[in-house]
């Protein structure tokens, strides 16, 4: 006798799926997307915390936290780290077809 497994389709945002409000879920997802982008840049550039400090002036403890999967950074700090990594951060504000609009990260 096999037990039936039930699946629930994801919304695409784990924070929304676990009960955060739409606004909170979008803010959290943006923060996570920024940390992941920074993590990938550090990997791409083969930066250790010491090399990141020497080459870009990054705080080694911030680099280490990101490399260890710590997502507890505010968005302003993540923007600063991206700037230090010689990346532009642009915010585009566009009309929305949805009530209340939405937040997202688009990387080019």
Coordinates of N, CA and C in Angstrom, one line a residue:
X1 N 0.8 -1.2 0.0 CA 0.0 0.0 0.0 C 0.9 1.2 0.0
X2 N 0.7 2.1 -1.0 CA 1.6 3.3 -1.1 C 0.7 4.5 -0.7
X3 N 1.4 5.4 0.0 CA 0.8 6.6 0.4 C 0.8 7.7 -0.7
X4 N -0.3 8.3 -0.9 CA -0.3 9.4 -2.0 C 0.4 10.6 -1.4
X5 N 1.3 11.1 -2.3 CA 2.1 12.3 -1.9 C 1.4 13.5 -2.6
X6 N 1.1 14.5 -1.8 CA 0.5 15.7 -2.4 C 1.5 16.8 -2.6
X7 N 1.4 17.5 -3.7 CA 2.3 18.6 -4.1 C 1.5 19.9 -4.2
X8 N 2.2 20.9 -3.8 CA 1.6 22.2 -4.0 C 2.5 23.0 -4.9
X9 N 2.0 23.5 -6.0 CA 2.8 24.3 -6.9 C 3.3 25.6 -6.3
X10 N 4.6 25.8 -6.5 CA 5.2 27.0 -5.9 C 4.8 28.3 -6.6
X11 N 4.8 29.4 -5.9 CA 4.5 30.7 -6.5 C 5.7 31.2 -7.2
X12 N 6.9 30.6 -7.0 CA 8.1 31.1 -7.5 C 8.9 31.9 -6.5
X13 N 8.2 32.2 -5.3 CA 8.9 32.9 -4.2 C 8.6 32.1 -3.0
X14 N 9.7 31.5 -2.5 CA 9.6 30.7 -1.3 C 9.0 31.4 -0.1
X15 N 9.3 32.7 0.0 CA 8.9 33.5 1.2 C 7.3 33.6 1.1
X16 N 6.8 33.8 0.0 CA 5.4 33.9 -0.2 C 4.7 32.5 0.1
X17 N 5.4 31.5 -0.4 CA 4.9 30.1 -0.1 C 4.8 29.7 1.4
X18 N 5.7 30.3 2.2 CA 5.7 30.0 3.6 C 5.0 30.9 4.5
X19 N 4.3 31.9 3.8 CA 3.3 32.7 4.6 C 3.7 34.2 4.7
X20 N 4.8 34.7 4.2 CA 5.0 36.1 4.2 C 4.0 36.8 3.4
X21 N 3.8 38.1 3.8 CA 2.9 38.9 2.9 C 3.6 39.1 1.6
X22 N 2.8 39.5 0.6 CA 3.4 39.8 -0.8 C 4.5 40.8 -0.7
X23 N 4.3 41.9 0.0 CA 5.4 42.9 0.1 C 6.6 42.4 0.8
X24 N 6.4 41.7 1.9 CA 7.6 41.1 2.7 C 8.3 40.1 1.8
X25 N 7.6 39.3 1.2 CA 8.1 38.2 0.3 C 9.0 38.8 -0.8
X26 N 8.5 39.8 -1.4 CA 9.2 40.4 -2.5 C 10.5 41.1 -2.0
X27 N 10.4 41.8 -0.9 CA 11.6 42.4 -0.3 C 12.7 41.3 0.0
X28 N 12.2 40.3 0.7 CA 13.2 39.2 1.0 C 13.8 38.5 -0.2
X29 N 13.0 38.3 -1.2 CA 13.5 37.7 -2.5 C 14.5 38.6 -3.2
X30 N 14.3 39.9 -3.2 CA 15.2 40.9 -3.7 C 16.5 40.8 -3.0
X31 N 16.5 40.7 -1.7 CA 17.7 40.7 -0.9 C 18.5 39.4 -1.2
X32 N 17.8 38.3 -1.2 CA 18.4 37.0 -1.6 C 19.0 37.0 -3.0
X33 N 18.3 37.5 -3.9 CA 18.8 37.6 -5.3 C 20.1 38.4 -5.4
X34 N 20.2 39.5 -4.6 CA 21.4 40.4 -4.6 C 22.5 39.6 -3.9
X35 N 22.3 38.9 -2.8 CA 23.4 38.1 -2.2 C 23.9 37.1 -3.2
X36 N 23.0 36.4 -3.8 CA 23.4 35.3 -4.8 C 24.2 35.9 -5.9
X37 N 23.9 37.1 -6.4 CA 24.6 37.8 -7.5 C 26.0 38.1 -7.0
X38 N 26.1 38.6 -5.7 CA 27.4 38.9 -5.2 C 28.3 37.6 -5.0
X39 N 27.6 36.6 -4.5 CA 28.3 35.3 -4.3 C 28.9 34.8 -5.6
X40 N 28.1 34.9 -6.7 CA 28.6 34.4 -8.0 C 29.7 35.3 -8.5
X41 N 29.6 36.6 -8.3 CA 30.7 37.5 -8.7 C 32.0 37.2 -8.0
X42 N 31.9 36.9 -6.7 CA 33.1 36.5 -5.9 C 33.7 35.2 -6.5
X43 N 32.9 34.3 -6.8 CA 33.3 33.0 -7.4 C 34.0 33.2 -8.8
X44 N 33.3 34.0 -9.6 CA 33.8 34.3 -10.9 C 35.1 35.0 -10.9
X45 N 35.3 35.9 -10.0 CA 36.6 36.6 -9.8 C 37.6 35.9 -9.0
X46 N 37.2 34.7 -8.5 CA 38.1 33.9 -7.6 C 38.6 34.7 -6.4
X47 N 37.7 35.4 -5.7 CA 38.1 36.2 -4.6 C 38.0 35.5 -3.3
X48 N 39.1 35.5 -2.5 CA 39.0 35.1 -1.1 C 38.7 36.4 -0.4
X49 N 38.3 36.3 0.9 CA 38.1 37.5 1.7 C 39.3 38.5 1.6
X50 N 40.5 37.9 1.7 CA 41.7 38.8 1.7 C 41.9 39.5 0.3
X51 N 41.7 38.7 -0.7 CA 41.8 39.3 -2.1 C 40.7 40.3 -2.4
X52 N 39.5 40.1 -1.8 CA 38.4 41.0 -2.0 C 38.7 42.3 -1.3
X53 N 39.4 42.2 -0.2 CA 39.7 43.4 0.6 C 40.8 44.2 -0.2
X54 N 41.8 43.5 -0.6 CA 43.0 44.1 -1.3 C 42.6 44.7 -2.6
X55 N 41.8 44.0 -3.4 CA 41.5 44.4 -4.7 C 40.3 45.4 -4.8
X56 N 39.3 45.3 -3.9 CA 38.1 46.1 -4.0 C 37.8 46.9 -2.7
X57 N 38.6 46.6 -1.7 CA 38.3 47.3 -0.4 C 37.1 46.8 0.3
X58 N 36.7 45.5 0.0 CA 35.6 44.9 0.7 C 36.0 44.5 2.1
X59 N 35.0 44.5 3.0 CA 35.2 44.0 4.4 C 35.3 42.5 4.3
X60 N 36.4 41.9 4.7 CA 36.6 40.5 4.6 C 35.5 39.7 5.4
X61 N 35.0 40.2 6.5 CA 34.0 39.5 7.2 C 32.7 39.5 6.4
X62 N 32.4 40.5 5.7 CA 31.2 40.5 4.8 C 31.3 39.5 3.7
X63 N 32.5 39.4 3.1 CA 32.8 38.4 2.0 C 32.6 37.0 2.6
X64 N 33.2 36.8 3.7 CA 33.1 35.5 4.4 C 31.7 35.1 4.7
X65 N 30.9 36.0 5.2 CA 29.5 35.8 5.5 C 28.7 35.4 4.2
X66 N 29.0 36.1 3.1 CA 28.3 35.8 1.9 C 28.7 34.4 1.4
X67 N 30.0 34.1 1.4 CA 30.5 32.8 1.0 C 30.0 31.7 1.8
X68 N 29.6 32.0 3.0 CA 29.0 30.9 3.9 C 27.5 30.9 3.9
X69 N 26.9 31.6 3.0 CA 25.5 31.6 2.8 C 24.6 32.4 3.8
X70 N 25.3 33.4 4.3 CA 24.5 34.3 5.2 C 23.8 35.4 4.4
X71 N 22.5 35.4 4.5 CA 21.7 36.4 3.8 C 21.2 37.5 4.6
X72 N 21.8 37.7 5.8 CA 21.3 38.7 6.7 C 22.0 40.1 6.5
X73 N 21.8 40.6 5.3 CA 22.3 42.0 5.0 C 21.2 42.8 4.6
X74 N 21.3 44.1 4.8 CA 20.2 45.0 4.3 C 20.5 45.4 2.9
X75 N 19.5 45.8 2.2 CA 19.7 46.1 0.7 C 20.7 47.2 0.5
X76 N 20.7 48.2 1.3 CA 21.7 49.3 1.2 C 23.1 48.7 1.2
X77 N 23.4 47.9 2.1 CA 24.8 47.3 2.3 C 25.1 46.4 1.0
X78 N 24.1 45.7 0.5 CA 24.3 44.9 -0.7 C 24.6 45.8 -1.9
X79 N 23.9 46.9 -2.0 CA 24.2 47.9 -3.1 C 25.6 48.4 -3.0
X80 N 26.1 48.7 -1.8 CA 27.4 49.2 -1.5 C 28.4 48.1 -2.0
X81 N 28.2 46.9 -1.6 CA 29.2 45.8 -2.0 C 29.2 45.7 -3.5
X82 N 28.1 45.7 -4.2 CA 28.1 45.6 -5.6 C 28.8 46.8 -6.3
X83 N 28.7 48.0 -5.7 CA 29.4 49.1 -6.2 C 30.9 48.9 -6.0
X84 N 31.3 48.4 -4.9 CA 32.7 48.1 -4.6 C 33.3 47.1 -5.5
X85 N 32.4 46.2 -6.0 CA 32.8 45.2 -7.0 C 32.7 45.7 -8.4
X86 N 32.7 47.0 -8.5 CA 32.7 47.7 -9.8 C 31.4 47.3 -10.7
X87 N 30.3 47.3 -10.0 CA 29.0 47.0 -10.7 C 28.1 48.2 -10.5
X88 N 27.4 48.5 -11.6 CA 26.3 49.5 -11.5 C 25.1 48.9 -10.9
X89 N 24.4 49.6 -10.1 CA 23.1 49.2 -9.6 C 22.1 50.3 -10.1
X90 N 21.2 49.9 -10.9 CA 20.2 50.8 -11.4 C 18.8 50.4 -11.0
X91 N 18.0 51.4 -10.6 CA 16.6 51.1 -10.2 C 15.7 51.7 -11.3
X92 N 14.9 50.8 -11.9 CA 14.0 51.3 -12.9 C 12.6 51.2 -12.3
X93 N 11.9 52.3 -12.5 CA 10.5 52.4 -12.0 C 9.6 52.5 -13.2
X94 N 8.7 51.5 -13.2 CA 7.8 51.4 -14.4 C 6.3 51.2 -13.9
X95 N 5.4 51.5 -14.7 CA 4.0 51.3 -14.3 C 3.7 49.8 -14.2
X96 N 2.8 49.5 -13.4 CA 2.4 48.1 -13.2 C 1.0 47.8 -13.6
X97 N 0.7 46.6 -14.1 CA -0.6 46.2 -14.4 C -1.3 45.6 -13.2
X98 N -0.5 45.4 -12.1 CA -1.0 44.8 -10.9 C -1.3 45.8 -9.9
X99 N -2.2 45.6 -9.0 CA -2.4 46.5 -7.9 C -1.2 46.5 -6.9
X100 N -0.6 47.6 -6.6 CA 0.5 47.6 -5.7 C 1.9 47.4 -6.3
X101 N 2.0 47.0 -7.5 CA 3.2 46.8 -8.2 C 4.0 45.6 -7.6
X102 N 5.3 45.5 -8.0 CA 6.1 44.4 -7.5 C 7.6 44.8 -7.5
X103 N 8.4 44.1 -6.7 CA 9.8 44.3 -6.7 C 10.5 43.1 -7.3
X104 N 11.6 43.3 -8.0 CA 12.4 42.2 -8.5 C 13.8 42.7 -8.9
X105 N 14.7 41.7 -9.0 CA 16.1 42.0 -9.5 C 16.2 41.5 -10.9
X106 N 16.7 42.3 -11.8 CA 17.0 41.9 -13.1 C 18.5 42.1 -13.3
X107 N 19.2 41.0 -13.6 CA 20.7 41.1 -13.8 C 21.0 41.0 -15.3
X108 N 21.8 42.0 -15.8 CA 22.2 41.9 -17.2 C 23.7 41.9 -17.3

